[in-house]
């Protein structure tokens, strides 16, 4: 094959560059379970400040950050309200149910977060028959809704409705920095009304591993106990925390390039036969295609031409742009996908 492979499956396929590897090699470290890793501490302080929260805890994954947030803010038998397309509902192996003993209540949130009225409708009135509504989980950007960036006022509306009923609010901000860049709004403003927020360093920010959960000091202390309980206490984790610090310093503003590349892919595929391109109100680095043919067939044929995509559902295909995917790669992928989709379209 003459052309290089273009991998659009996920922004988790970033690999650390030379500068990041140097930062990792030079990291000052200690035993973080004992609270003695200076680099992890610096990361926790830095990310808490960036998110406008008191404290943060560094965890191995976004899934663990979300589970710690749920476990630290609920009791078994409580109910957690979430968009039914939310990562927490679809992709976290029911961890909240299995580990924290909570019940998830899915609500439809076409705008990425539920409206204030939808939150009000989902909160259970006090009654001995009901589970206690305890936590509202939001997601920004919203993965399955096409990388939609949700504006601060919509987050505030949902969060304020929850707070009126004593329901806490968590934001799954795995890609909060993408939302921040797309909306030109500081990340702290986007989560101002959220009690806790998780962010991933391992997605578009380009670090090899790691996420953080931020919130008030008491909640984060409880989340730290949960991290240990879940087996997520790490020792000389400064080696990987250094990569996250490097990412925060160098790879946030450049997310705008990924968004431009995603727009380029939408332009290339917008009128393609055989698929409909999802167009979220504020797009970021995700391009979702509703395919007429089975998505797995399209993915397989594109892969044979060196273009890798992710099958999300029977007729839903995802492409993502990230650090290392340049405009040339996107043009090549667009050409291959157009051809494959055209072949797969039923004759009209
Ligand atoms: C990737 C992702 C997570 C989970 O992160 P992992 O590090 O893969 O566990 C959580 N929420 C959203 C929206 C994500 O995209």
mmCIF file of C-alpha atoms and ligand atoms in Angstrom:
data_model
loop_
_atom_site.group_PDB
_atom_site.id
_atom_site.type_symbol
_atom_site.label_atom_id
_atom_site.label_comp_id
_atom_site.label_asym_id
_atom_site.label_seq_id
_atom_site.Cartn_x
_atom_site.Cartn_y
_atom_site.Cartn_z
ATOM 1 C CA UNK A 1 0.000 0.000 0.000
ATOM 2 C CA UNK A 2 1.430 3.369 -0.963
ATOM 3 C CA UNK A 3 -0.765 5.678 1.129
ATOM 4 C CA UNK A 4 -0.286 5.803 4.889
ATOM 5 C CA UNK A 5 -3.056 4.556 7.099
ATOM 6 C CA UNK A 6 -5.434 7.200 8.456
ATOM 7 C CA UNK A 7 -6.868 6.233 11.837
ATOM 8 C CA UNK A 8 -10.014 8.205 12.675
ATOM 9 C CA UNK A 9 -11.382 5.716 15.229
ATOM 10 C CA UNK A 10 -10.780 7.800 18.350
ATOM 11 C CA UNK A 11 -8.776 10.704 19.737
ATOM 12 C CA UNK A 12 -7.412 8.189 22.260
ATOM 13 C CA UNK A 13 -4.967 7.094 19.535
ATOM 14 C CA UNK A 14 -2.694 10.075 20.129
ATOM 15 C CA UNK A 15 0.877 9.136 21.085
ATOM 16 C CA UNK A 16 3.195 11.272 23.239
ATOM 17 C CA UNK A 17 5.583 13.451 21.228
ATOM 18 C CA UNK A 18 9.227 14.191 22.021
ATOM 19 C CA UNK A 19 8.501 17.145 24.310
ATOM 20 C CA UNK A 20 5.947 15.159 26.295
ATOM 21 C CA UNK A 21 8.302 12.188 26.622
ATOM 22 C CA UNK A 22 11.062 14.501 27.886
ATOM 23 C CA UNK A 23 8.689 15.975 30.489
ATOM 24 C CA UNK A 24 7.830 12.421 31.598
ATOM 25 C CA UNK A 25 11.490 11.386 31.811
ATOM 26 C CA UNK A 26 12.364 14.411 33.919
ATOM 27 C CA UNK A 27 9.348 14.282 36.271
ATOM 28 C CA UNK A 28 10.012 14.568 39.986
ATOM 29 C CA UNK A 29 8.195 11.656 41.661
ATOM 30 C CA UNK A 30 7.219 10.143 45.024
ATOM 31 C CA UNK A 31 4.596 7.747 46.405
ATOM 32 C CA UNK A 32 1.287 9.357 45.476
ATOM 33 C CA UNK A 33 -0.830 7.062 47.682
ATOM 34 C CA UNK A 34 1.120 8.646 50.535
ATOM 35 C CA UNK A 35 0.463 12.057 48.972
ATOM 36 C CA UNK A 36 4.156 12.509 48.218
ATOM 37 C CA UNK A 37 4.354 12.789 44.450
ATOM 38 C CA UNK A 38 5.074 16.472 43.752
ATOM 39 C CA UNK A 39 4.188 16.216 40.054
ATOM 40 C CA UNK A 40 0.793 14.620 40.750
ATOM 41 C CA UNK A 41 0.126 17.298 43.380
ATOM 42 C CA UNK A 42 1.030 20.026 40.904
ATOM 43 C CA UNK A 43 -1.287 18.470 38.309
ATOM 44 C CA UNK A 44 -4.155 18.232 40.817
ATOM 45 C CA UNK A 45 -3.694 21.862 41.866
ATOM 46 C CA UNK A 46 -3.351 23.045 38.275
ATOM 47 C CA UNK A 47 -6.448 21.283 36.986
ATOM 48 C CA UNK A 48 -8.551 22.283 40.017
ATOM 49 C CA UNK A 49 -7.637 25.934 39.374
ATOM 50 C CA UNK A 50 -8.356 25.638 35.625
ATOM 51 C CA UNK A 51 -11.797 24.223 36.447
ATOM 52 C CA UNK A 52 -12.520 26.750 39.203
ATOM 53 C CA UNK A 53 -12.822 24.057 41.900
ATOM 54 C CA UNK A 54 -11.191 23.664 45.339
ATOM 55 C CA UNK A 55 -9.515 20.321 44.769
ATOM 56 C CA UNK A 56 -8.907 17.534 42.276
ATOM 57 C CA UNK A 57 -7.811 13.901 42.290
ATOM 58 C CA UNK A 58 -5.770 12.278 39.503
ATOM 59 C CA UNK A 59 -7.187 8.911 38.385
ATOM 60 C CA UNK A 60 -6.190 6.313 35.773
ATOM 61 C CA UNK A 61 -9.230 6.762 33.502
ATOM 62 C CA UNK A 62 -12.323 8.818 32.744
ATOM 63 C CA UNK A 63 -14.472 5.840 33.639
ATOM 64 C CA UNK A 64 -12.919 5.736 37.118
ATOM 65 C CA UNK A 65 -13.311 9.520 37.476
ATOM 66 C CA UNK A 66 -17.028 9.241 36.712
ATOM 67 C CA UNK A 67 -17.476 6.230 38.997
ATOM 68 C CA UNK A 68 -15.678 8.017 41.857
ATOM 69 C CA UNK A 69 -17.957 11.025 41.272
ATOM 70 C CA UNK A 70 -21.077 8.856 41.410
ATOM 71 C CA UNK A 71 -19.928 6.804 44.415
ATOM 72 C CA UNK A 72 -18.746 9.832 46.400
ATOM 73 C CA UNK A 73 -22.022 11.697 45.950
ATOM 74 C CA UNK A 74 -24.645 8.962 46.327
ATOM 75 C CA UNK A 75 -25.678 6.091 48.561
ATOM 76 C CA UNK A 76 -26.834 2.662 47.348
ATOM 77 C CA UNK A 77 -30.453 2.896 46.210
ATOM 78 C CA UNK A 78 -30.154 6.493 45.039
ATOM 79 C CA UNK A 79 -31.038 7.471 41.499
ATOM 80 C CA UNK A 80 -28.730 9.201 39.018
ATOM 81 C CA UNK A 81 -30.336 11.144 36.185
ATOM 82 C CA UNK A 82 -28.508 11.171 32.846
ATOM 83 C CA UNK A 83 -29.158 11.650 29.155
ATOM 84 C CA UNK A 84 -29.845 8.149 27.842
ATOM 85 C CA UNK A 85 -27.169 8.671 25.172
ATOM 86 C CA UNK A 86 -24.663 9.586 27.899
ATOM 87 C CA UNK A 87 -21.279 7.861 28.167
ATOM 88 C CA UNK A 88 -22.160 6.987 31.758
ATOM 89 C CA UNK A 89 -25.210 5.033 30.565
ATOM 90 C CA UNK A 90 -23.835 3.492 27.370
ATOM 91 C CA UNK A 91 -20.106 2.890 27.827
ATOM 92 C CA UNK A 92 -19.233 2.408 31.505
ATOM 93 C CA UNK A 93 -20.291 -1.213 31.926
ATOM 94 C CA UNK A 94 -22.987 -0.214 34.454
ATOM 95 C CA UNK A 95 -20.279 0.582 37.018
ATOM 96 C CA UNK A 96 -22.621 2.895 38.917
ATOM 97 C CA UNK A 97 -25.104 0.053 39.369
ATOM 98 C CA UNK A 98 -22.549 -2.672 40.115
ATOM 99 C CA UNK A 99 -20.183 -0.747 42.369
ATOM 100 C CA UNK A 100 -22.096 2.206 43.801
ATOM 101 C CA UNK A 101 -25.501 0.490 43.848
ATOM 102 C CA UNK A 102 -27.310 3.340 42.126
ATOM 103 C CA UNK A 103 -30.102 3.215 39.588
ATOM 104 C CA UNK A 104 -29.692 5.242 36.409
ATOM 105 C CA UNK A 105 -32.648 7.158 35.051
ATOM 106 C CA UNK A 106 -32.209 7.997 31.371
ATOM 107 C CA UNK A 107 -33.782 11.149 29.956
ATOM 108 C CA UNK A 108 -33.732 12.271 26.321
ATOM 109 C CA UNK A 109 -31.515 15.334 25.904
ATOM 110 C CA UNK A 110 -31.274 16.313 22.229
ATOM 111 C CA UNK A 111 -29.495 19.519 23.278
ATOM 112 C CA UNK A 112 -26.730 17.530 24.987
ATOM 113 C CA UNK A 113 -27.976 18.362 28.481
ATOM 114 C CA UNK A 114 -31.613 18.107 29.598
ATOM 115 C CA UNK A 115 -33.640 21.313 29.751
ATOM 116 C CA UNK A 116 -34.546 22.650 33.194
ATOM 117 C CA UNK A 117 -38.086 21.333 32.651
ATOM 118 C CA UNK A 118 -36.774 17.858 31.728
ATOM 119 C CA UNK A 119 -34.700 17.804 34.921
ATOM 120 C CA UNK A 120 -37.727 18.874 36.997
ATOM 121 C CA UNK A 121 -39.791 16.112 35.369
ATOM 122 C CA UNK A 122 -37.141 13.467 36.092
ATOM 123 C CA UNK A 123 -36.617 14.298 39.782
ATOM 124 C CA UNK A 124 -38.743 11.960 41.916
ATOM 125 C CA UNK A 125 -41.063 13.630 44.388
ATOM 126 C CA UNK A 126 -40.464 12.546 48.001
ATOM 127 C CA UNK A 127 -42.413 9.310 48.410
ATOM 128 C CA UNK A 128 -41.583 6.101 50.247
ATOM 129 C CA UNK A 129 -41.912 4.117 46.997
ATOM 130 C CA UNK A 130 -39.300 6.059 45.027
ATOM 131 C CA UNK A 131 -35.543 5.904 44.895
ATOM 132 C CA UNK A 132 -34.062 9.194 46.076
ATOM 133 C CA UNK A 133 -32.986 11.419 43.144
ATOM 134 C CA UNK A 134 -29.480 12.388 44.141
ATOM 135 C CA UNK A 135 -27.243 13.230 41.176
ATOM 136 C CA UNK A 136 -27.640 14.714 37.700
ATOM 137 C CA UNK A 137 -24.880 13.615 35.312
ATOM 138 C CA UNK A 138 -24.158 15.890 32.337
ATOM 139 C CA UNK A 139 -21.689 15.428 29.473
ATOM 140 C CA UNK A 140 -19.726 18.129 27.616
ATOM 141 C CA UNK A 141 -18.765 17.716 24.817
ATOM 142 C CA UNK A 142 -21.338 15.055 24.181
ATOM 143 C CA UNK A 143 -19.773 12.036 22.536
ATOM 144 C CA UNK A 144 -22.744 10.140 21.063
ATOM 145 C CA UNK A 145 -24.505 13.347 20.113
ATOM 146 C CA UNK A 146 -21.757 14.088 17.612
ATOM 147 C CA UNK A 147 -19.238 15.919 19.787
ATOM 148 C CA UNK A 148 -21.747 18.641 20.568
ATOM 149 C CA UNK A 149 -20.348 21.452 22.747
ATOM 150 C CA UNK A 150 -22.972 22.594 25.254
ATOM 151 C CA UNK A 151 -23.019 26.304 26.133
ATOM 152 C CA UNK A 152 -22.662 27.507 29.726
ATOM 153 C CA UNK A 153 -26.238 28.809 29.960
ATOM 154 C CA UNK A 154 -27.729 25.397 29.070
ATOM 155 C CA UNK A 155 -25.520 23.717 31.695
ATOM 156 C CA UNK A 156 -26.546 26.351 34.249
ATOM 157 C CA UNK A 157 -30.256 25.858 33.483
ATOM 158 C CA UNK A 158 -30.046 22.083 34.040
ATOM 159 C CA UNK A 159 -27.828 22.420 37.125
ATOM 160 C CA UNK A 160 -29.973 25.071 38.770
ATOM 161 C CA UNK A 161 -33.094 22.951 38.254
ATOM 162 C CA UNK A 162 -31.303 20.012 39.914
ATOM 163 C CA UNK A 163 -30.039 22.114 42.822
ATOM 164 C CA UNK A 164 -33.545 23.458 43.509
ATOM 165 C CA UNK A 165 -34.447 19.854 44.419
ATOM 166 C CA UNK A 166 -31.283 19.077 46.381
ATOM 167 C CA UNK A 167 -29.863 17.043 43.494
ATOM 168 C CA UNK A 168 -26.094 17.349 42.987
ATOM 169 C CA UNK A 169 -24.578 17.812 39.532
ATOM 170 C CA UNK A 170 -21.634 16.030 37.909
ATOM 171 C CA UNK A 171 -20.251 16.963 34.498
ATOM 172 C CA UNK A 172 -18.466 14.285 32.478
ATOM 173 C CA UNK A 173 -16.035 16.655 30.806
ATOM 174 C CA UNK A 174 -13.857 14.039 29.116
ATOM 175 C CA UNK A 175 -13.615 16.613 26.295
ATOM 176 C CA UNK A 176 -14.440 19.774 28.265
ATOM 177 C CA UNK A 177 -11.430 21.551 26.730
ATOM 178 C CA UNK A 178 -12.818 20.853 23.251
ATOM 179 C CA UNK A 179 -16.080 22.492 24.361
ATOM 180 C CA UNK A 180 -14.148 25.401 25.868
ATOM 181 C CA UNK A 181 -12.196 26.018 22.642
ATOM 182 C CA UNK A 182 -15.243 25.582 20.364
ATOM 183 C CA UNK A 183 -17.392 27.927 22.459
ATOM 184 C CA UNK A 184 -14.537 30.330 23.292
ATOM 185 C CA UNK A 185 -15.577 30.034 26.938
ATOM 186 C CA UNK A 186 -13.267 29.226 29.890
ATOM 187 C CA UNK A 187 -13.690 25.655 31.168
ATOM 188 C CA UNK A 188 -14.401 26.978 34.679
ATOM 189 C CA UNK A 189 -17.383 28.933 33.324
ATOM 190 C CA UNK A 190 -18.777 25.821 31.621
ATOM 191 C CA UNK A 191 -18.799 23.928 34.947
ATOM 192 C CA UNK A 192 -19.466 26.839 37.297
ATOM 193 C CA UNK A 193 -22.789 25.317 38.403
ATOM 194 C CA UNK A 194 -21.544 21.706 38.571
ATOM 195 C CA UNK A 195 -20.498 20.175 41.902
ATOM 196 C CA UNK A 196 -17.961 17.844 40.306
ATOM 197 C CA UNK A 197 -16.340 17.599 36.891
ATOM 198 C CA UNK A 198 -14.171 14.931 35.280
ATOM 199 C CA UNK A 199 -11.688 15.620 32.473
ATOM 200 C CA UNK A 200 -9.575 13.243 30.362
ATOM 201 C CA UNK A 201 -5.935 14.028 29.532
ATOM 202 C CA UNK A 202 -5.789 10.915 27.344
ATOM 203 C CA UNK A 203 -8.149 12.065 24.583
ATOM 204 C CA UNK A 204 -7.500 15.077 22.357
ATOM 205 C CA UNK A 205 -5.053 16.566 24.861
ATOM 206 C CA UNK A 206 -2.659 13.817 23.825
ATOM 207 C CA UNK A 207 -1.398 12.384 27.123
ATOM 208 C CA UNK A 208 -0.932 8.590 27.156
ATOM 209 C CA UNK A 209 -3.086 7.999 30.251
ATOM 210 C CA UNK A 210 -5.016 9.718 33.028
ATOM 211 C CA UNK A 211 -8.038 11.766 33.999
ATOM 212 C CA UNK A 212 -8.973 13.992 36.911
ATOM 213 C CA UNK A 213 -12.035 14.612 39.039
ATOM 214 C CA UNK A 214 -12.479 18.098 40.533
ATOM 215 C CA UNK A 215 -14.917 19.482 43.103
ATOM 216 C CA UNK A 216 -15.063 20.756 46.669
ATOM 217 C CA UNK A 217 -12.434 19.502 49.116
ATOM 218 C CA UNK A 218 -14.758 17.174 51.058
ATOM 219 C CA UNK A 219 -16.144 15.457 47.963
ATOM 220 C CA UNK A 220 -12.676 15.011 46.478
ATOM 221 C CA UNK A 221 -11.415 13.509 49.748
ATOM 222 C CA UNK A 222 -14.262 10.979 49.558
ATOM 223 C CA UNK A 223 -13.496 10.381 45.849
ATOM 224 C CA UNK A 224 -9.847 9.741 46.793
ATOM 225 C CA UNK A 225 -11.014 6.982 49.175
ATOM 226 C CA UNK A 226 -13.087 5.541 46.324
ATOM 227 C CA UNK A 227 -10.103 5.676 43.978
ATOM 228 C CA UNK A 228 -8.115 3.581 46.480
ATOM 229 C CA UNK A 229 -11.034 1.188 46.961
ATOM 230 C CA UNK A 230 -11.294 0.701 43.198
ATOM 231 C CA UNK A 231 -7.597 -0.089 42.946
ATOM 232 C CA UNK A 232 -6.734 3.238 41.347
ATOM 233 C CA UNK A 233 -4.169 4.418 43.913
ATOM 234 C CA UNK A 234 -0.923 4.795 41.980
ATOM 235 C CA UNK A 235 2.619 5.159 43.294
ATOM 236 C CA UNK A 236 5.225 7.171 41.304
ATOM 237 C CA UNK A 237 2.461 8.450 39.035
ATOM 238 C CA UNK A 238 4.332 11.708 38.442
ATOM 239 C CA UNK A 239 5.767 10.011 35.358
ATOM 240 C CA UNK A 240 2.335 10.073 33.702
ATOM 241 C CA UNK A 241 1.036 13.193 35.482
ATOM 242 C CA UNK A 242 3.928 15.079 33.853
ATOM 243 C CA UNK A 243 2.448 14.183 30.464
ATOM 244 C CA UNK A 244 -0.908 15.633 31.528
ATOM 245 C CA UNK A 245 0.747 18.859 32.723
ATOM 246 C CA UNK A 246 2.606 19.092 29.421
ATOM 247 C CA UNK A 247 -0.690 18.554 27.568
ATOM 248 C CA UNK A 248 -2.436 21.325 29.527
ATOM 249 C CA UNK A 249 0.388 23.683 28.664
ATOM 250 C CA UNK A 250 0.835 22.849 24.979
ATOM 251 C CA UNK A 251 -2.186 21.028 23.574
ATOM 252 C CA UNK A 252 -5.297 22.984 24.545
ATOM 253 C CA UNK A 253 -5.356 25.868 22.047
ATOM 254 C CA UNK A 254 -4.441 23.545 19.195
ATOM 255 C CA UNK A 255 -7.763 21.659 19.663
ATOM 256 C CA UNK A 256 -9.086 24.360 17.281
ATOM 257 C CA UNK A 257 -7.068 22.637 14.515
ATOM 258 C CA UNK A 258 -8.848 19.340 15.233
ATOM 259 C CA UNK A 259 -12.192 21.133 15.010
ATOM 260 C CA UNK A 260 -11.198 22.697 11.663
ATOM 261 C CA UNK A 261 -10.177 19.259 10.380
ATOM 262 C CA UNK A 262 -13.520 17.790 11.474
ATOM 263 C CA UNK A 263 -15.317 20.618 9.593
ATOM 264 C CA UNK A 264 -13.217 19.787 6.533
ATOM 265 C CA UNK A 265 -14.352 16.152 6.755
ATOM 266 C CA UNK A 266 -17.989 17.273 7.061
ATOM 267 C CA UNK A 267 -17.520 19.436 3.942
ATOM 268 C CA UNK A 268 -16.050 16.469 2.060
ATOM 269 C CA UNK A 269 -18.846 14.089 3.110
ATOM 270 C CA UNK A 270 -21.776 16.471 3.513
ATOM 271 C CA UNK A 271 -23.519 15.614 0.237
ATOM 272 C CA UNK A 272 -22.155 12.093 -0.078
ATOM 273 C CA UNK A 273 -24.615 9.445 -1.243
ATOM 274 C CA UNK A 274 -25.097 6.568 1.199
ATOM 275 C CA UNK A 275 -24.884 8.570 4.425
ATOM 276 C CA UNK A 276 -26.229 11.496 6.379
ATOM 277 C CA UNK A 277 -23.746 13.582 8.353
ATOM 278 C CA UNK A 278 -24.867 14.649 11.834
ATOM 279 C CA UNK A 279 -24.506 18.397 12.253
ATOM 280 C CA UNK A 280 -24.543 19.382 15.927
ATOM 281 C CA UNK A 281 -25.186 23.067 16.712
ATOM 282 C CA UNK A 282 -21.617 23.549 17.987
ATOM 283 C CA UNK A 283 -19.416 20.784 16.552
ATOM 284 C CA UNK A 284 -15.923 19.841 17.775
ATOM 285 C CA UNK A 285 -13.673 16.941 16.756
ATOM 286 C CA UNK A 286 -16.276 14.219 16.166
ATOM 287 C CA UNK A 287 -18.013 13.461 12.872
ATOM 288 C CA UNK A 288 -20.943 11.033 13.056
ATOM 289 C CA UNK A 289 -22.292 9.412 9.902
ATOM 290 C CA UNK A 290 -25.670 7.694 9.676
ATOM 291 C CA UNK A 291 -24.983 5.105 7.024
ATOM 292 C CA UNK A 292 -27.587 3.528 4.725
ATOM 293 C CA UNK A 293 -25.555 0.306 4.511
ATOM 294 C CA UNK A 294 -24.562 -1.452 7.736
ATOM 295 C CA UNK A 295 -21.882 0.676 9.392
ATOM 296 C CA UNK A 296 -19.658 -2.376 9.845
ATOM 297 C CA UNK A 297 -19.646 -2.984 6.048
ATOM 298 C CA UNK A 298 -18.650 0.622 5.392
ATOM 299 C CA UNK A 299 -15.963 0.470 8.091
ATOM 300 C CA UNK A 300 -14.563 -2.771 6.706
ATOM 301 C CA UNK A 301 -14.344 -1.478 3.139
ATOM 302 C CA UNK A 302 -12.772 1.803 4.239
ATOM 303 C CA UNK A 303 -10.287 -0.129 6.392
ATOM 304 C CA UNK A 304 -9.257 -2.147 3.343
ATOM 305 C CA UNK A 305 -8.275 1.229 1.798
ATOM 306 C CA UNK A 306 -6.355 2.212 4.949
ATOM 307 C CA UNK A 307 -9.004 4.457 6.549
ATOM 308 C CA UNK A 308 -10.096 3.354 10.012
ATOM 309 C CA UNK A 309 -13.422 4.458 11.545
ATOM 310 C CA UNK A 310 -15.390 3.359 14.621
ATOM 311 C CA UNK A 311 -18.712 1.511 14.410
ATOM 312 C CA UNK A 312 -20.996 3.027 17.078
ATOM 313 C CA UNK A 313 -24.284 1.351 16.147
ATOM 314 C CA UNK A 314 -25.670 -0.760 13.308
ATOM 315 C CA UNK A 315 -25.965 2.351 11.111
ATOM 316 C CA UNK A 316 -23.768 4.820 12.944
ATOM 317 C CA UNK A 317 -20.116 5.411 12.130
ATOM 318 C CA UNK A 318 -17.769 7.780 13.979
ATOM 319 C CA UNK A 319 -14.693 9.617 12.723
ATOM 320 C CA UNK A 320 -12.521 11.690 15.030
ATOM 321 C CA UNK A 321 -9.754 14.182 14.391
ATOM 322 C CA UNK A 322 -6.862 14.685 16.775
ATOM 323 C CA UNK A 323 -3.210 15.581 17.243
ATOM 324 C CA UNK A 324 -1.342 13.953 14.351
ATOM 325 C CA UNK A 325 -4.259 13.890 11.872
ATOM 326 C CA UNK A 326 -3.528 16.710 9.408
ATOM 327 C CA UNK A 327 -5.591 18.208 6.582
ATOM 328 C CA UNK A 328 -3.944 15.921 4.020
ATOM 329 C CA UNK A 329 -4.967 12.833 6.001
ATOM 330 C CA UNK A 330 -8.523 14.151 6.296
ATOM 331 C CA UNK A 331 -8.717 14.763 2.528
ATOM 332 C CA UNK A 332 -7.531 11.243 1.827
ATOM 333 C CA UNK A 333 -9.995 9.781 4.341
ATOM 334 C CA UNK A 334 -12.813 11.891 2.889
ATOM 335 C CA UNK A 335 -12.070 10.605 -0.616
ATOM 336 C CA UNK A 336 -12.012 6.961 0.499
ATOM 337 C CA UNK A 337 -15.182 7.273 2.601
ATOM 338 C CA UNK A 338 -17.063 9.038 -0.217
ATOM 339 C CA UNK A 339 -16.159 6.272 -2.640
ATOM 340 C CA UNK A 340 -17.092 3.498 -0.201
ATOM 341 C CA UNK A 341 -20.364 5.177 0.806
ATOM 342 C CA UNK A 342 -21.237 5.796 -2.862
ATOM 343 C CA UNK A 343 -20.702 2.130 -3.699
ATOM 344 C CA UNK A 344 -22.763 1.070 -0.708
ATOM 345 C CA UNK A 345 -25.713 3.375 -1.517
ATOM 346 C CA UNK A 346 -28.724 1.595 -2.967
ATOM 347 C CA UNK A 347 -29.351 2.626 -6.607
ATOM 348 C CA UNK A 348 -31.853 5.497 -6.786
HETATM 349 C C1 LIG B 1 -13.643 8.445 26.883
HETATM 350 C C2 LIG B 1 -14.770 8.957 27.671
HETATM 351 C C3 LIG B 1 -14.910 8.621 29.023
HETATM 352 C C4 LIG B 1 -14.087 7.561 29.713
HETATM 353 O O1 LIG B 1 -12.753 7.699 29.639
HETATM 354 P P1 LIG B 1 -11.772 6.424 29.729
HETATM 355 O O2 LIG B 1 -10.488 7.074 30.088
HETATM 356 O O3 LIG B 1 -11.788 5.812 28.370
HETATM 357 O O4 LIG B 1 -12.270 5.521 30.783
HETATM 358 C C5 LIG B 1 -15.938 9.210 29.721
HETATM 359 N N1 LIG B 1 -16.792 10.049 29.131
HETATM 360 C C6 LIG B 1 -16.698 10.378 27.837
HETATM 361 C C7 LIG B 1 -17.686 11.323 27.250
HETATM 362 C C8 LIG B 1 -15.692 9.836 27.055
HETATM 363 O O5 LIG B 1 -15.617 10.135 25.762
#
